GROMACS .gro file of C-alpha atoms in nm:
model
  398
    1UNK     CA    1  -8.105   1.339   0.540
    2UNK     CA    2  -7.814   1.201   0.311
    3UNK     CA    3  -7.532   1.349   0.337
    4UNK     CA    4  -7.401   1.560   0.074
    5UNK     CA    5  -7.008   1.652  -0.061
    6UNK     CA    6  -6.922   1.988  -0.218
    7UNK     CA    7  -6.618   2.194  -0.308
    8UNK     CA    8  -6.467   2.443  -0.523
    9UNK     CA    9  -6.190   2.266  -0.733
   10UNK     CA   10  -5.917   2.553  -0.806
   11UNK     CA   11  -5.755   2.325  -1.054
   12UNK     CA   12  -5.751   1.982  -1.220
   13UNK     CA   13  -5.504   1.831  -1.012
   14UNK     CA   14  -5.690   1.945  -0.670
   15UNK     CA   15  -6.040   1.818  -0.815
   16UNK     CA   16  -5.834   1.539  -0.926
   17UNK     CA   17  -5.779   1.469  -0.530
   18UNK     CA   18  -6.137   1.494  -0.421
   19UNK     CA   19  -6.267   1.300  -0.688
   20UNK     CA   20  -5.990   0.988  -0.533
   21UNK     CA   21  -6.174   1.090  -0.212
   22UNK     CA   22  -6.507   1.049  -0.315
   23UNK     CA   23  -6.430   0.718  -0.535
   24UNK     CA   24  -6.302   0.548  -0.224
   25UNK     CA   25  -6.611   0.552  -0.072
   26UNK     CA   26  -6.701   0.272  -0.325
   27UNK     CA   27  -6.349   0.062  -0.306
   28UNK     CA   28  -6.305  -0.168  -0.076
   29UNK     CA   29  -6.028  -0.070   0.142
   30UNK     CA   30  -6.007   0.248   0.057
   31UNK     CA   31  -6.201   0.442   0.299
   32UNK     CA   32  -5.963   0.607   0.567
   33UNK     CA   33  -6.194   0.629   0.903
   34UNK     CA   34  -5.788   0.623   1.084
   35UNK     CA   35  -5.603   0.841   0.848
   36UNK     CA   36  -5.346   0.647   0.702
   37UNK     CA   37  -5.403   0.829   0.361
   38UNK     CA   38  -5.119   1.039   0.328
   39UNK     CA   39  -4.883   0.736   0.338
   40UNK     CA   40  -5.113   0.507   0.099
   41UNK     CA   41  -5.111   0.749  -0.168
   42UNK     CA   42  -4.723   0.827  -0.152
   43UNK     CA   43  -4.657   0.462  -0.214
   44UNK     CA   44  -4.929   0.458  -0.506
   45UNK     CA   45  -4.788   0.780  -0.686
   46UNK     CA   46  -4.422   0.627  -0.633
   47UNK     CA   47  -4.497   0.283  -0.762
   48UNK     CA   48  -4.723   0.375  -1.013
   49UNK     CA   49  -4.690   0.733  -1.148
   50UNK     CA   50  -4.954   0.933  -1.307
   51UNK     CA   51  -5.237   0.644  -1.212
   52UNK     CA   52  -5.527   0.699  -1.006
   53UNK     CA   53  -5.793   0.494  -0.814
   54UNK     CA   54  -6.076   0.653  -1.091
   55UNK     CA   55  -5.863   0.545  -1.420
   56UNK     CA   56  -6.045   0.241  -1.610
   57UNK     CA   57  -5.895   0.237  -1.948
   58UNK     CA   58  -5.557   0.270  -2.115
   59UNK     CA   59  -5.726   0.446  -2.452
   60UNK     CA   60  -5.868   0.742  -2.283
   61UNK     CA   61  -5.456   0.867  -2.254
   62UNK     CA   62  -5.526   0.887  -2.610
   63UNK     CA   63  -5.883   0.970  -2.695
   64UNK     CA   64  -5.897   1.280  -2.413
   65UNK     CA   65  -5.573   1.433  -2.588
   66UNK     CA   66  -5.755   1.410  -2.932
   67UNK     CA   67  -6.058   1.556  -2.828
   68UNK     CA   68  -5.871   1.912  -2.714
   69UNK     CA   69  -5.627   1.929  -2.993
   70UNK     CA   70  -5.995   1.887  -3.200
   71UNK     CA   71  -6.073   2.214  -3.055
   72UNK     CA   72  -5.696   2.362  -3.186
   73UNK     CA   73  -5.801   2.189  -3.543
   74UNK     CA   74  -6.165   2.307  -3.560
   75UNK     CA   75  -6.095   2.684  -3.512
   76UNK     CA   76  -6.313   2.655  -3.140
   77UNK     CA   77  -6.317   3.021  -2.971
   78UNK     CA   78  -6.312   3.021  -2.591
   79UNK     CA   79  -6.622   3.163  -2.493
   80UNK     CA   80  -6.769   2.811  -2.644
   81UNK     CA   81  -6.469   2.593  -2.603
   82UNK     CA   82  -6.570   2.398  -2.274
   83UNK     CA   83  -6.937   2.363  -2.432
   84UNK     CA   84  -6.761   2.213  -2.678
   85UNK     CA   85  -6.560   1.990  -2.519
   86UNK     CA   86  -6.842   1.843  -2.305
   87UNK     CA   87  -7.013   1.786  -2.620
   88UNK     CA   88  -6.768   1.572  -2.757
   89UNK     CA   89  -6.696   1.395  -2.416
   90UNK     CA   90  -7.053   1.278  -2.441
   91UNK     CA   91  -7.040   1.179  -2.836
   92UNK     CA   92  -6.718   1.005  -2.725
   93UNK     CA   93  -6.930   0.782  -2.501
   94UNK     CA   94  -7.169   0.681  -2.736
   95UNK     CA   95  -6.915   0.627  -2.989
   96UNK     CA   96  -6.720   0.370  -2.800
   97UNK     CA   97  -7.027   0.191  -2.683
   98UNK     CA   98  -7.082   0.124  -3.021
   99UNK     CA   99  -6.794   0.056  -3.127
  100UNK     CA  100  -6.690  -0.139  -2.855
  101UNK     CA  101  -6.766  -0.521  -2.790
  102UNK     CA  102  -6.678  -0.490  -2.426
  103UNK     CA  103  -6.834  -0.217  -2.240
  104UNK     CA  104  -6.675  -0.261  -1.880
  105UNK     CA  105  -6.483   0.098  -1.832
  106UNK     CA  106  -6.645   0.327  -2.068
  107UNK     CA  107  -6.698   0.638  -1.856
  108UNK     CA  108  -7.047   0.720  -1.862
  109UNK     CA  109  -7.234   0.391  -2.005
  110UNK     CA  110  -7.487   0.406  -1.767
  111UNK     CA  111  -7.543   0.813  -1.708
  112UNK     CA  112  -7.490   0.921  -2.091
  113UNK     CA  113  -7.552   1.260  -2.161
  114UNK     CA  114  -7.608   1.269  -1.786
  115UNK     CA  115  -7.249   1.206  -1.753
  116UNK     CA  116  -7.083   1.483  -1.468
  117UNK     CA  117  -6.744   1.347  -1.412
  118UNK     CA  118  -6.621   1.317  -1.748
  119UNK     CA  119  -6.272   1.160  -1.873
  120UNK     CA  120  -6.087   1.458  -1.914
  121UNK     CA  121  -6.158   1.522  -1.545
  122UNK     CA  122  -6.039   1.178  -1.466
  123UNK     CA  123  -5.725   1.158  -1.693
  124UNK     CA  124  -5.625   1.575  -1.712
  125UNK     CA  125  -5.353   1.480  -1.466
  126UNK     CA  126  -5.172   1.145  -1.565
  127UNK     CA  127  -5.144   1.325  -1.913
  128UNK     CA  128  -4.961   1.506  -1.753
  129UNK     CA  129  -4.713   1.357  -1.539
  130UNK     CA  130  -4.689   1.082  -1.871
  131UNK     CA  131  -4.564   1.379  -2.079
  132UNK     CA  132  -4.832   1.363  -2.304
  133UNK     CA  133  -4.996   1.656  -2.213
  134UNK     CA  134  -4.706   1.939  -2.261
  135UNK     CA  135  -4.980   2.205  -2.167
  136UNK     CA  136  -4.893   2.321  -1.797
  137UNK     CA  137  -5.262   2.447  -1.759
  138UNK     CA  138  -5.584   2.335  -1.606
  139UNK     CA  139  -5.903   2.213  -1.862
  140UNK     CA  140  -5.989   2.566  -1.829
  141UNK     CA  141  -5.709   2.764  -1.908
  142UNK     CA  142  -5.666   2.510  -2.206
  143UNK     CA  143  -5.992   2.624  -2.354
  144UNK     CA  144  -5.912   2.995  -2.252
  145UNK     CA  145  -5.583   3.019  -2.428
  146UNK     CA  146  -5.765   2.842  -2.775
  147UNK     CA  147  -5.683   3.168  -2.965
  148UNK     CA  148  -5.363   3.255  -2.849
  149UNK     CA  149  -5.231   2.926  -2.907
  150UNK     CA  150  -5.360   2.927  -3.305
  151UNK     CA  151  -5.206   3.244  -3.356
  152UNK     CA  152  -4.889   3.138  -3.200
  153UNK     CA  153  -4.878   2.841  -3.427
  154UNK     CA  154  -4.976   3.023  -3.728
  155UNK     CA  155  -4.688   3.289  -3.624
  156UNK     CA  156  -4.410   2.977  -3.599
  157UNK     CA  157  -4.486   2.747  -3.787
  158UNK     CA  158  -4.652   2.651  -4.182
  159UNK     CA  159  -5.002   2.798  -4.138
  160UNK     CA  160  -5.204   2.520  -4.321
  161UNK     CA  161  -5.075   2.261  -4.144
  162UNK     CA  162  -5.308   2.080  -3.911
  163UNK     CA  163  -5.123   1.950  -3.628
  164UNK     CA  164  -5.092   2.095  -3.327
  165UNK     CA  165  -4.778   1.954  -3.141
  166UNK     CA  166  -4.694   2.243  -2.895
  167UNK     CA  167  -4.978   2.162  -2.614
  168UNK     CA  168  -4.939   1.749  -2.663
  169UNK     CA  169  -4.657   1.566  -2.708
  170UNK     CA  170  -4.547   1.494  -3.092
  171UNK     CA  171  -4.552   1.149  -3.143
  172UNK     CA  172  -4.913   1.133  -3.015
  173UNK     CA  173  -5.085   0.895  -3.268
  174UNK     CA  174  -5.336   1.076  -3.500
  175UNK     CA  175  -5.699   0.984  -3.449
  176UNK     CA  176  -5.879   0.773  -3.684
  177UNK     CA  177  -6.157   0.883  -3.963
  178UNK     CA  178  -6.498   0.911  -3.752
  179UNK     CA  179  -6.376   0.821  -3.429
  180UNK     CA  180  -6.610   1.037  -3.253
  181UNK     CA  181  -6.921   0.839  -3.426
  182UNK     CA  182  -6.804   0.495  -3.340
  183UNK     CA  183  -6.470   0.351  -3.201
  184UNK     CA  184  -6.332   0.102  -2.961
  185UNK     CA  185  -6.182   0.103  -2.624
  186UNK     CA  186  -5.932  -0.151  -2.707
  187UNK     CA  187  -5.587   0.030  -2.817
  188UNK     CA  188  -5.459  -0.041  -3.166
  189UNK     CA  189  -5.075  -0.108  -3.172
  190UNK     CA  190  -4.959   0.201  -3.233
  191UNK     CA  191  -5.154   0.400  -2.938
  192UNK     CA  192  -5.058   0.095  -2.701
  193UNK     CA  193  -4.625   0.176  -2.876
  194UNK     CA  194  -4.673   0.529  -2.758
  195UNK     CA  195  -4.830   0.504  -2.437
  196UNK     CA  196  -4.537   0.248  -2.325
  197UNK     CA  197  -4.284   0.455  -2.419
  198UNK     CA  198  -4.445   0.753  -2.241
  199UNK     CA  199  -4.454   0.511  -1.948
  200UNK     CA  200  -4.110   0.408  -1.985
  201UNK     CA  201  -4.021   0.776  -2.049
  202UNK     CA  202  -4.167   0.966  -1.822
  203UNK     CA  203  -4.189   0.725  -1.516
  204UNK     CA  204  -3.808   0.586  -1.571
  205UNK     CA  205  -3.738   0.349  -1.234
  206UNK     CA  206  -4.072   0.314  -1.144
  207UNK     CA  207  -4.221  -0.045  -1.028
  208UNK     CA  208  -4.483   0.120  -1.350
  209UNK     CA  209  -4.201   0.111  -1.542
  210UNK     CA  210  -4.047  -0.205  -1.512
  211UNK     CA  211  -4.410  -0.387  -1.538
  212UNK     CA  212  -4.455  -0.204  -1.896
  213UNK     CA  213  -4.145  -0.323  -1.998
  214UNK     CA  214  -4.115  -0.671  -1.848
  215UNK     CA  215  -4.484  -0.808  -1.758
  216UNK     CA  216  -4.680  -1.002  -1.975
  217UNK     CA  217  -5.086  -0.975  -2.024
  218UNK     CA  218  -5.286  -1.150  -1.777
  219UNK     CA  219  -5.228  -1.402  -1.473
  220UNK     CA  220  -5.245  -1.093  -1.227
  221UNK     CA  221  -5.184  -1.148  -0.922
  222UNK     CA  222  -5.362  -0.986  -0.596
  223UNK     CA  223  -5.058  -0.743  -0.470
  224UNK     CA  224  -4.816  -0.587  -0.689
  225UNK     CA  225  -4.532  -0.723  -0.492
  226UNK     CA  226  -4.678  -1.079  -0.558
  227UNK     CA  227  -4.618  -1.022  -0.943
  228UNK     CA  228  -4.333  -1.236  -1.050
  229UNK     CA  229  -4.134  -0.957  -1.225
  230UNK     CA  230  -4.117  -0.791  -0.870
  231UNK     CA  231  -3.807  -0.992  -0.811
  232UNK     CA  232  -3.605  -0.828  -1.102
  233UNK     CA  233  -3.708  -0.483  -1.076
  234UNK     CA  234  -3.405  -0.243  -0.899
  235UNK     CA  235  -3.327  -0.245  -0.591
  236UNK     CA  236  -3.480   0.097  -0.505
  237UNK     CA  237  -3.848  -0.060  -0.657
  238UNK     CA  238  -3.770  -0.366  -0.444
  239UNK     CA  239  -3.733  -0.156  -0.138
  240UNK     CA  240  -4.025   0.020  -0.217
  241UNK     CA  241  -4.248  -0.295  -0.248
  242UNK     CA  242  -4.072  -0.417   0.091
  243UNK     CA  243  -4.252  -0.065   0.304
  244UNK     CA  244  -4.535  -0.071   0.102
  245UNK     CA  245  -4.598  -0.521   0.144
  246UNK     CA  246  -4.516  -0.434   0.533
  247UNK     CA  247  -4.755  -0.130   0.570
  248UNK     CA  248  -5.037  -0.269   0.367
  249UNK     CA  249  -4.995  -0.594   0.619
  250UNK     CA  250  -4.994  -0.373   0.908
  251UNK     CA  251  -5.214  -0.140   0.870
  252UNK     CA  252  -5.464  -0.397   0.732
  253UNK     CA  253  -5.533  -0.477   1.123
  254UNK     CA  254  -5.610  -0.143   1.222
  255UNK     CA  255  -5.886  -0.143   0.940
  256UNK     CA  256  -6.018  -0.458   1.077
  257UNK     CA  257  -6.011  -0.358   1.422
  258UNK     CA  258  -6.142  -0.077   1.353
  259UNK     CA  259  -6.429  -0.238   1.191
  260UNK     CA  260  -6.490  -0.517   1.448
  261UNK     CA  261  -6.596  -0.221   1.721
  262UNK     CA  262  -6.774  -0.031   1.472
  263UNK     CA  263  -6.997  -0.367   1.400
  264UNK     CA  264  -7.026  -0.417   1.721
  265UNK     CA  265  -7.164  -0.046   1.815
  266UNK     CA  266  -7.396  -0.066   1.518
  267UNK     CA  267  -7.562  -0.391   1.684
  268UNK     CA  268  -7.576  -0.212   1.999
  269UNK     CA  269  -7.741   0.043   1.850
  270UNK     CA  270  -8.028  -0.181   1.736
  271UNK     CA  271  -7.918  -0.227   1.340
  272UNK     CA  272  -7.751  -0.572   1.196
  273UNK     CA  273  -7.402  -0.606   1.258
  274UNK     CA  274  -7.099  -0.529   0.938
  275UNK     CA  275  -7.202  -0.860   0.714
  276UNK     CA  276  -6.836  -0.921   0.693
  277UNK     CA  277  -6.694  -1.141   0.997
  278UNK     CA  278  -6.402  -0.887   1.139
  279UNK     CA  279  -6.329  -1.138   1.414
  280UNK     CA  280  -6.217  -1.395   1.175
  281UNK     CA  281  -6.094  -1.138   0.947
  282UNK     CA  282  -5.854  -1.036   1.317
  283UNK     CA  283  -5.799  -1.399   1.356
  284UNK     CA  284  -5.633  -1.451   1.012
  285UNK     CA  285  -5.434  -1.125   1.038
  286UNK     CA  286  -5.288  -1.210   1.411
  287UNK     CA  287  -5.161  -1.531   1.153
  288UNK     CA  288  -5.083  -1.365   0.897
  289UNK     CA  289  -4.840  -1.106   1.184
  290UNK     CA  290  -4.693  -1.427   1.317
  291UNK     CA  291  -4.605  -1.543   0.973
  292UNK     CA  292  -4.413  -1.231   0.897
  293UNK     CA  293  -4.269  -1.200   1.248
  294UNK     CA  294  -3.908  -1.183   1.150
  295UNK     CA  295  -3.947  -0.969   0.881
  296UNK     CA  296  -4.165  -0.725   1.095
  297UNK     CA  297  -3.912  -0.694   1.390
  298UNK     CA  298  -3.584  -0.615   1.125
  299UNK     CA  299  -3.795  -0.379   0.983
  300UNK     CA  300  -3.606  -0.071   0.914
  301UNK     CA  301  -3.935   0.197   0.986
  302UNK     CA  302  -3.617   0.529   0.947
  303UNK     CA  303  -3.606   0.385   0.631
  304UNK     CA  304  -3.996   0.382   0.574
  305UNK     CA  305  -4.038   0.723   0.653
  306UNK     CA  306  -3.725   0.873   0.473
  307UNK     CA  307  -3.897   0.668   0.150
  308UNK     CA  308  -4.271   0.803   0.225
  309UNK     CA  309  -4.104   1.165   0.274
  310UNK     CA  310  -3.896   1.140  -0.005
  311UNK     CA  311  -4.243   1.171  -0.219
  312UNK     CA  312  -4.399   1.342   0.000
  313UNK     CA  313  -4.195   1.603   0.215
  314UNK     CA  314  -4.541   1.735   0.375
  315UNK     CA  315  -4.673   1.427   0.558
  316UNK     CA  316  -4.760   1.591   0.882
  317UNK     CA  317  -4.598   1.480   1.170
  318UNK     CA  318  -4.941   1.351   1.340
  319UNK     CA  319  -5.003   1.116   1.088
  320UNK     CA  320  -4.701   0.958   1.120
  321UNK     CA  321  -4.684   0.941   1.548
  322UNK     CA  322  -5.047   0.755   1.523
  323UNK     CA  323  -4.872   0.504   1.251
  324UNK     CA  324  -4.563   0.465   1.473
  325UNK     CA  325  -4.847   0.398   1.780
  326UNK     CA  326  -5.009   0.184   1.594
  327UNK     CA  327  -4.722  -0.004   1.450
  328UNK     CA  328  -4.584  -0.062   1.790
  329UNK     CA  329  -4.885  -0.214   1.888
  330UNK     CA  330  -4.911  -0.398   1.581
  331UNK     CA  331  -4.595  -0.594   1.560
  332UNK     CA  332  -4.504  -0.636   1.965
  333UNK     CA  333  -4.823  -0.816   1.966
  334UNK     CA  334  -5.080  -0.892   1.700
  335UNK     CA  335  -5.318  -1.012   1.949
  336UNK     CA  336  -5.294  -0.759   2.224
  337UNK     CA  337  -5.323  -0.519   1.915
  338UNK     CA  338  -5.643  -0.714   1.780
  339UNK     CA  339  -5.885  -0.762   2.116
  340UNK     CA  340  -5.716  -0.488   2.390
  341UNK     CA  341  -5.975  -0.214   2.547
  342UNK     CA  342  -5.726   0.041   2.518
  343UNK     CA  343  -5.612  -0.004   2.186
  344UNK     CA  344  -5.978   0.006   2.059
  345UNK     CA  345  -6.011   0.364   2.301
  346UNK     CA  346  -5.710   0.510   2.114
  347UNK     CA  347  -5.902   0.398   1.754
  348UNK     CA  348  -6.168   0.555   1.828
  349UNK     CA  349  -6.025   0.878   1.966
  350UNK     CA  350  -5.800   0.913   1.634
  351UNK     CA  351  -6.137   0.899   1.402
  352UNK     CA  352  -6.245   1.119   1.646
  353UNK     CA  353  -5.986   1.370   1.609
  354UNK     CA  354  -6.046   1.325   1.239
  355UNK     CA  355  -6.343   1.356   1.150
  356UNK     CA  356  -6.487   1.541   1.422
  357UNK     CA  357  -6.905   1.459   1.423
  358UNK     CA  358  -6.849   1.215   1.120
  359UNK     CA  359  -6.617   0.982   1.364
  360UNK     CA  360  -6.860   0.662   1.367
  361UNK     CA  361  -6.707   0.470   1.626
  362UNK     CA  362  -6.766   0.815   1.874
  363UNK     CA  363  -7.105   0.922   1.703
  364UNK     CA  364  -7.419   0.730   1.773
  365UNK     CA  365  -7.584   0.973   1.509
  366UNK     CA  366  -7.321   0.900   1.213
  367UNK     CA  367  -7.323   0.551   1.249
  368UNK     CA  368  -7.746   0.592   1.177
  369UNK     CA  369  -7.695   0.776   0.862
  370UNK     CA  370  -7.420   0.552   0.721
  371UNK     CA  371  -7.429   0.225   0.882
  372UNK     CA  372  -7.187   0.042   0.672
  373UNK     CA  373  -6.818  -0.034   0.668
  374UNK     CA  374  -6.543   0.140   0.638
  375UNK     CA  375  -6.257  -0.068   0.436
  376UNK     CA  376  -6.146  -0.367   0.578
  377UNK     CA  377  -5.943  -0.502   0.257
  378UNK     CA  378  -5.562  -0.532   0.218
  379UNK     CA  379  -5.413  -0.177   0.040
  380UNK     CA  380  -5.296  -0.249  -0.302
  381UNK     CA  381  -5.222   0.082  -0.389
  382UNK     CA  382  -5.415   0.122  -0.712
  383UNK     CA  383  -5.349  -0.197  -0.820
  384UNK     CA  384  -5.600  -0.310  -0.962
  385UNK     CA  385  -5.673   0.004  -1.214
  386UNK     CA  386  -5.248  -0.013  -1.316
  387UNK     CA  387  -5.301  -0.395  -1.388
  388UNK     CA  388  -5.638  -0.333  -1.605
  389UNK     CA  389  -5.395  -0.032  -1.827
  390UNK     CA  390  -5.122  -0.275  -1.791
  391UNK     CA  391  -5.351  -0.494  -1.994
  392UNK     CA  392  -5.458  -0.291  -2.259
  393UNK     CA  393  -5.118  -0.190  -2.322
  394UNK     CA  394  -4.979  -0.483  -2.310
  395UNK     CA  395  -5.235  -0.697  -2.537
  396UNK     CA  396  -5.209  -0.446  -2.809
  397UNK     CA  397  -4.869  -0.456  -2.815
  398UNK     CA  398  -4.750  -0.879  -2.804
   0.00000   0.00000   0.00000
């Protein structure tokens, strides 16, 4: 039998959180069999604010917002409101397929009216921390406070005008005649102005910051750290890229390790072996270790974890003793690190410890149901959704 996922999401931002969960089981890399995902997603949120692994376009931080002020506009009671808004979530699909000569990122182009986890869903929270949601609410207490907001504005302000400024920021750019029947998803110049002064705004000092600024479109490269503005951002953001180039390195061997003795078990078992080859993926990292050996050993790891706590002060202390193991293994010796007994016994008692009857490398019966990988790529730390906004921001606005 499959195995199924289900929760009760008490608010956008938690949802928000299982819905990262659930998309890394399709990025590579992602998938966090060890539990190193506390300290991947503080770098992400610190580098690049208000982004997730599930973003795809730059224009939804501008179609999602004009969709619920619609509802303001259109005179949309609550007992109908989230009807409503699903309705136009799903006309908002079809419109941009239309209207759009490049489908890659349209949310929903393949499940249509099917569509479950719509935009708002996806983009509720980097509205948000970009300031252009003002709302402090969920979805649902948007669409249950419809009323109380009109009369509000009708009590404050002209009552026949038409915008409604209080729940989104003001300069938000107005939406176009018939969007909702055809549009692009390519930002026009003044959507792509507003969304990189929210950036600049709302994420002031961020390495999201200086890229909106100072990067140019295209000619990304692999690892934010590799980009060549990296080398004028502040020192702070250079810091920050210095943990997270180090713990993407080092951590990248416990993935492959990890993925070497789970291939192995699986051929044991009787199925084909990972189709990735994790012992030259081990040999290239043990290189890759040796390359970096100076760097590794002055590595200041107080200063790592002050950083990582600094955004986020709940990192339990058990996630961070198995890093500490495992970078002590890691950089006294790559190779002990990469092919020791032990080592691979103290992997597979951490998933263990995780994930209980899930743990793979432990579970004869969860390796049959699922008898793929788990990661194995270098952490970028949503890198490659920021570069993709980065783009559509940045084309619209050179």
């Amino acid at each position: 039998m499959p195995s199924t996922f289900a929760w009760i999401a008490h608010d956008d931002q938690e949802a928000q959180r299982v819905r990262e969960a659930l998309a890394a089981f399709d990025e590579q890399g992602m998938q966090d069999p060890l539990g190193f995902g506390p300290i991947r997603d503080a770098f992400s949120e610190m580098l690049f604010p208000g982004t997730s692994t599930v973003h795809t376009r730059a224009r939804y931080f501008v179609l999602i917002p004009w969709i619920y002020r619609s509802l303001d506009e259109d005179g949309v009671a609550p007992a109908v409101g989230a009807a409503r808004a699903r309705e136009r979530e799903l006309a908002l699909i079809e419109s941009l397929l239309r209207g759009s000569a490049d489908h890659d990122g349209i949310i929903g182009r393949q499940s249509r009216g099917d569509t479950r986890q719509l935009p708002s869903a996806v983009y509720w929270g980097g509205l948000g921390r970009w300031g252009i949601r003002r709302f402090p609410g969920t979805r649902a207490e948007y669409v249950a406070t419809l009323a109380r907001r009109r009369r509000r504005h009708h009590d404050d302000a002209d009552p026949d005008a038409t915008e409604w400024t209080g729940a989104w920021h003001p300069a938000l750019p107005s939406a176009p005649d018939h969007w909702l029947e055809q549009t692009s998803i390519e930002l026009t110049t003044d959507e792509a102005d507003f969304l990189r002064t929210r950036i600049l705004d709302s994420t002031r000092g961020s390495y999201l910051a200086h890229l909106a600024r100072d990067a140019t479109p295209g000619g990304w490269p692999d690892f934010p750290w590799d980009h060549p503005v990296a080398a004028t951002a502040s020192p702070d953001v250079r810091r920050q890229l210095m943990h997270a180039r180090l713990f993407s390195l080092v951590q990248h061997g416990a993935a492959l390790r990890y993925n070497r003795e789970l291939s192995a078990l699986l051929e044991a078992d009787g199925f084909d072996p990972l189709a990735a080859d994790y012992h030259a993926g081990l040999e290239g990292w043990i290189d890759a270790m040796d390359a970096h050996a100076e760097l590794l050993h002055s590595w200041d790891r107080t200063d790592l974890w002050s950083t990582v706590h600094e955004q986020n002060p709940r990192l339990s202390a058990t996630v961070r003793a198995f890093a500490d193991w495992w970078f002590d293994q890691a950089v006294d010796d790559p190779q002990t690190a990469a092919r020791s007994a032990p080592v691979g016994e103290q992997l597979r008692q951490r998933e263990a410890t995780i994930k209980g009857a899930r743990a793979k490398l432990a579970n004869r019966r969860a390796r049959e149901r699922s008898p793929v990988a788990q990661g194995g790529g270098r952490l970028a730390f949503r890198w490659p959704q920021v570069r993709r906004i980065l783009d559509d921001i940045l084309e619209a606005v050179t």
